[in-house]
Amino acid sequence: MADNKTQPTDVSVTDFIANVEHPTRKADAIELDRIFREVSGFKPRMWGPTIVGYGSYHYVYDSGREGDMCATGFSPRKSNLSLYIMPGYQEFGHMLDRLGKHKLGKACLYINKLADVDTDVLREIIRAGLDDLDSRWPVKPS
């Protein structure tokens, strides 16, 4: 069975964020790092070349596939900020309705810039995601 392509690395999170080219995206990444550290209580670690992750968990699917992944995190991509809430947002409609301008993927929340959303609601979503994930697979520091 293939390993998860997204693996933790030893790249410095500070250096990664410092090298984000777009000034608004960089400022938002700095603020997101602060928010994720505060809410999760975890120090960040790079997962793959572009994901700033907080905490980790080991999953085992019914199919037998298993691996490790960051528990939550974000990536300051060129087109938007991608926020990762594992295993997804299925039960968070009541919070998402209050968040502000966003789009959803399977386990990704896409926002153009932090100014478009209510960061207090974002904190609620991050916390709820971590609690939901921990009820399925134990979350630990990465």
PDB file of C-alpha atoms in Angstrom:
ATOM      1  CA  MET A   1       0.000   0.000   0.000  1.00  0.00           C
ATOM      2  CA  ALA A   2       1.349   3.452  -0.911  1.00  0.00           C
ATOM      3  CA  ASP A   3       2.462   5.838   1.818  1.00  0.00           C
ATOM      4  CA  ASN A   4       0.700   9.149   2.280  1.00  0.00           C
ATOM      5  CA  LYS A   5       2.414  11.612  -0.068  1.00  0.00           C
ATOM      6  CA  THR A   6       2.155  14.410   2.499  1.00  0.00           C
ATOM      7  CA  GLN A   7       4.847  13.734   5.083  1.00  0.00           C
ATOM      8  CA  PRO A   8       6.290  15.941   7.843  1.00  0.00           C
ATOM      9  CA  THR A   9       9.529  17.705   6.936  1.00  0.00           C
ATOM     10  CA  ASP A  10      12.284  19.546   8.790  1.00  0.00           C
ATOM     11  CA  VAL A  11      11.749  22.797   6.842  1.00  0.00           C
ATOM     12  CA  SER A  12      11.377  25.798   9.145  1.00  0.00           C
ATOM     13  CA  VAL A  13       7.792  27.101   9.345  1.00  0.00           C
ATOM     14  CA  THR A  14       9.151  30.595  10.017  1.00  0.00           C
ATOM     15  CA  ASP A  15      11.307  30.450   6.875  1.00  0.00           C
ATOM     16  CA  PHE A  16       8.430  29.082   4.804  1.00  0.00           C
ATOM     17  CA  ILE A  17       6.095  31.899   5.868  1.00  0.00           C
ATOM     18  CA  ALA A  18       8.839  34.509   5.401  1.00  0.00           C
ATOM     19  CA  ASN A  19       9.185  33.361   1.786  1.00  0.00           C
ATOM     20  CA  VAL A  20       5.496  33.791   0.901  1.00  0.00           C
ATOM     21  CA  GLU A  21       5.663  36.356  -1.891  1.00  0.00           C
ATOM     22  CA  HIS A  22       2.256  38.041  -1.787  1.00  0.00           C
ATOM     23  CA  PRO A  23       2.247  40.590   1.081  1.00  0.00           C
ATOM     24  CA  THR A  24      -1.384  40.027   2.114  1.00  0.00           C
ATOM     25  CA  ARG A  25      -0.977  36.251   1.927  1.00  0.00           C
ATOM     26  CA  LYS A  26       2.201  36.505   4.050  1.00  0.00           C
ATOM     27  CA  ALA A  27       0.517  38.712   6.671  1.00  0.00           C
ATOM     28  CA  ASP A  28      -2.456  36.327   6.775  1.00  0.00           C
ATOM     29  CA  ALA A  29      -0.102  33.341   7.151  1.00  0.00           C
ATOM     30  CA  ILE A  30       1.581  35.016  10.130  1.00  0.00           C
ATOM     31  CA  GLU A  31      -1.814  35.637  11.731  1.00  0.00           C
ATOM     32  CA  LEU A  32      -3.074  32.125  10.935  1.00  0.00           C
ATOM     33  CA  ASP A  33       0.048  30.666  12.537  1.00  0.00           C
ATOM     34  CA  ARG A  34      -0.730  32.652  15.680  1.00  0.00           C
ATOM     35  CA  ILE A  35      -4.387  31.534  15.650  1.00  0.00           C
ATOM     36  CA  PHE A  36      -3.622  27.848  15.034  1.00  0.00           C
ATOM     37  CA  ARG A  37      -0.932  27.804  17.753  1.00  0.00           C
ATOM     38  CA  GLU A  38      -3.327  29.448  20.208  1.00  0.00           C
ATOM     39  CA  VAL A  39      -6.316  27.209  19.464  1.00  0.00           C
ATOM     40  CA  SER A  40      -4.466  23.910  19.044  1.00  0.00           C
ATOM     41  CA  GLY A  41      -1.768  24.360  21.669  1.00  0.00           C
ATOM     42  CA  PHE A  42       0.676  22.736  19.222  1.00  0.00           C
ATOM     43  CA  LYS A  43       3.859  24.032  17.638  1.00  0.00           C
ATOM     44  CA  PRO A  44       3.676  23.969  13.849  1.00  0.00           C
ATOM     45  CA  ARG A  45       5.537  21.655  11.528  1.00  0.00           C
ATOM     46  CA  MET A  46       5.751  21.646   7.756  1.00  0.00           C
ATOM     47  CA  TRP A  47       3.893  18.791   6.059  1.00  0.00           C
ATOM     48  CA  GLY A  48       5.062  18.429   2.504  1.00  0.00           C
ATOM     49  CA  PRO A  49       6.356  21.566   0.839  1.00  0.00           C
ATOM     50  CA  THR A  50       3.388  23.885   1.538  1.00  0.00           C
ATOM     51  CA  ILE A  51       1.226  22.812   4.504  1.00  0.00           C
ATOM     52  CA  VAL A  52       1.796  24.308   7.948  1.00  0.00           C
ATOM     53  CA  GLY A  53       0.406  21.612  10.241  1.00  0.00           C
ATOM     54  CA  TYR A  54      -0.475  21.496  13.932  1.00  0.00           C
ATOM     55  CA  GLY A  55      -0.626  18.213  15.788  1.00  0.00           C
ATOM     56  CA  SER A  56      -0.904  14.850  14.080  1.00  0.00           C
ATOM     57  CA  TYR A  57      -2.964  11.697  14.103  1.00  0.00           C
ATOM     58  CA  HIS A  58      -2.675   8.134  12.877  1.00  0.00           C
ATOM     59  CA  TYR A  59      -5.631   6.961  10.810  1.00  0.00           C
ATOM     60  CA  VAL A  60      -6.764   3.499   9.772  1.00  0.00           C
ATOM     61  CA  TYR A  61      -9.572   3.303   7.217  1.00  0.00           C
ATOM     62  CA  ASP A  62     -11.965   0.386   6.776  1.00  0.00           C
ATOM     63  CA  SER A  63     -10.107  -0.359   3.524  1.00  0.00           C
ATOM     64  CA  GLY A  64      -6.954  -1.062   5.551  1.00  0.00           C
ATOM     65  CA  ARG A  65      -5.176   2.075   4.338  1.00  0.00           C
ATOM     66  CA  GLU A  66      -3.428   3.815   7.195  1.00  0.00           C
ATOM     67  CA  GLY A  67      -1.018   6.646   7.754  1.00  0.00           C
ATOM     68  CA  ASP A  68      -0.218   9.823   9.607  1.00  0.00           C
ATOM     69  CA  MET A  69      -1.360  13.362   8.844  1.00  0.00           C
ATOM     70  CA  CYS A  70      -1.414  16.756  10.473  1.00  0.00           C
ATOM     71  CA  ALA A  71      -4.462  17.266  12.655  1.00  0.00           C
ATOM     72  CA  THR A  72      -5.163  20.754  11.323  1.00  0.00           C
ATOM     73  CA  GLY A  73      -3.311  23.452   9.454  1.00  0.00           C
ATOM     74  CA  PHE A  74      -3.198  25.792   6.509  1.00  0.00           C
ATOM     75  CA  SER A  75      -1.412  26.592   3.286  1.00  0.00           C
ATOM     76  CA  PRO A  76      -0.982  30.115   1.890  1.00  0.00           C
ATOM     77  CA  ARG A  77      -1.510  29.190  -1.754  1.00  0.00           C
ATOM     78  CA  LYS A  78      -1.362  31.705  -4.606  1.00  0.00           C
ATOM     79  CA  SER A  79      -5.089  31.550  -5.316  1.00  0.00           C
ATOM     80  CA  ASN A  80      -6.355  31.454  -1.698  1.00  0.00           C
ATOM     81  CA  LEU A  81      -5.693  30.370   1.855  1.00  0.00           C
ATOM     82  CA  SER A  82      -6.450  26.666   2.254  1.00  0.00           C
ATOM     83  CA  LEU A  83      -7.349  25.618   5.795  1.00  0.00           C
ATOM     84  CA  TYR A  84      -7.366  21.923   6.659  1.00  0.00           C
ATOM     85  CA  ILE A  85      -9.839  20.575   9.178  1.00  0.00           C
ATOM     86  CA  MET A  86      -9.650  16.793   9.395  1.00  0.00           C
ATOM     87  CA  PRO A  87     -11.678  14.765   8.688  1.00  0.00           C
ATOM     88  CA  GLY A  88     -13.928  17.490   7.224  1.00  0.00           C
ATOM     89  CA  TYR A  89     -16.657  20.031   7.790  1.00  0.00           C
ATOM     90  CA  GLN A  90     -19.761  17.849   7.612  1.00  0.00           C
ATOM     91  CA  GLU A  91     -21.190  18.911  10.971  1.00  0.00           C
ATOM     92  CA  PHE A  92     -20.062  22.541  11.023  1.00  0.00           C
ATOM     93  CA  GLY A  93     -22.818  24.224   8.971  1.00  0.00           C
ATOM     94  CA  HIS A  94     -24.018  26.303  11.919  1.00  0.00           C
ATOM     95  CA  MET A  95     -20.505  27.790  12.290  1.00  0.00           C
ATOM     96  CA  LEU A  96     -19.795  28.107   8.576  1.00  0.00           C
ATOM     97  CA  ASP A  97     -22.973  30.171   8.189  1.00  0.00           C
ATOM     98  CA  ARG A  98     -21.400  32.761  10.514  1.00  0.00           C
ATOM     99  CA  LEU A  99     -17.849  32.614   9.133  1.00  0.00           C
ATOM    100  CA  GLY A 100     -18.034  34.989   6.181  1.00  0.00           C
ATOM    101  CA  LYS A 101     -16.910  34.578   2.581  1.00  0.00           C
ATOM    102  CA  HIS A 102     -15.516  31.072   1.964  1.00  0.00           C
ATOM    103  CA  LYS A 103     -15.680  27.964  -0.206  1.00  0.00           C
ATOM    104  CA  LEU A 104     -15.517  24.321   0.832  1.00  0.00           C
ATOM    105  CA  GLY A 105     -13.640  21.285  -0.380  1.00  0.00           C
ATOM    106  CA  LYS A 106     -13.757  17.803   1.176  1.00  0.00           C
ATOM    107  CA  ALA A 107     -11.439  18.642   4.101  1.00  0.00           C
ATOM    108  CA  CYS A 108     -10.437  22.151   2.992  1.00  0.00           C
ATOM    109  CA  LEU A 109     -11.871  25.532   3.759  1.00  0.00           C
ATOM    110  CA  TYR A 110     -10.849  28.131   1.175  1.00  0.00           C
ATOM    111  CA  ILE A 111     -10.763  31.845   1.935  1.00  0.00           C
ATOM    112  CA  ASN A 112      -9.321  34.662  -0.139  1.00  0.00           C
ATOM    113  CA  LYS A 113      -8.056  36.676   2.819  1.00  0.00           C
ATOM    114  CA  LEU A 114      -8.561  36.746   6.578  1.00  0.00           C
ATOM    115  CA  ALA A 115     -10.342  40.096   6.310  1.00  0.00           C
ATOM    116  CA  ASP A 116     -13.220  38.188   4.606  1.00  0.00           C
ATOM    117  CA  VAL A 117     -13.998  36.069   7.668  1.00  0.00           C
ATOM    118  CA  ASP A 118     -14.783  36.362  11.362  1.00  0.00           C
ATOM    119  CA  THR A 119     -11.635  35.056  13.067  1.00  0.00           C
ATOM    120  CA  ASP A 120     -13.535  34.274  16.278  1.00  0.00           C
ATOM    121  CA  VAL A 121     -15.750  31.890  14.294  1.00  0.00           C
ATOM    122  CA  LEU A 122     -12.637  30.522  12.582  1.00  0.00           C
ATOM    123  CA  ARG A 123     -11.220  29.715  16.027  1.00  0.00           C
ATOM    124  CA  GLU A 124     -14.455  27.871  16.886  1.00  0.00           C
ATOM    125  CA  ILE A 125     -14.188  25.827  13.680  1.00  0.00           C
ATOM    126  CA  ILE A 126     -10.542  24.897  14.296  1.00  0.00           C
ATOM    127  CA  ARG A 127     -11.327  23.813  17.868  1.00  0.00           C
ATOM    128  CA  ALA A 128     -14.425  21.855  16.802  1.00  0.00           C
ATOM    129  CA  GLY A 129     -12.405  20.144  14.067  1.00  0.00           C
ATOM    130  CA  LEU A 130      -9.697  19.082  16.492  1.00  0.00           C
ATOM    131  CA  ASP A 131     -12.261  17.799  18.985  1.00  0.00           C
ATOM    132  CA  ASP A 132     -14.127  15.885  16.265  1.00  0.00           C
ATOM    133  CA  LEU A 133     -10.915  14.356  14.941  1.00  0.00           C
ATOM    134  CA  ASP A 134      -9.730  13.404  18.440  1.00  0.00           C
ATOM    135  CA  SER A 135     -13.003  11.545  19.011  1.00  0.00           C
ATOM    136  CA  ARG A 136     -12.132   9.326  15.998  1.00  0.00           C
ATOM    137  CA  TRP A 137      -8.323   9.089  16.165  1.00  0.00           C
ATOM    138  CA  PRO A 138      -6.185  10.433  19.022  1.00  0.00           C
ATOM    139  CA  VAL A 139      -4.543  13.768  18.235  1.00  0.00           C
ATOM    140  CA  LYS A 140      -1.030  14.355  19.540  1.00  0.00           C
ATOM    141  CA  PRO A 141       1.735  16.943  19.103  1.00  0.00           C
ATOM    142  CA  SER A 142       3.565  16.535  15.796  1.00  0.00           C
TER     143      SER A 142
END
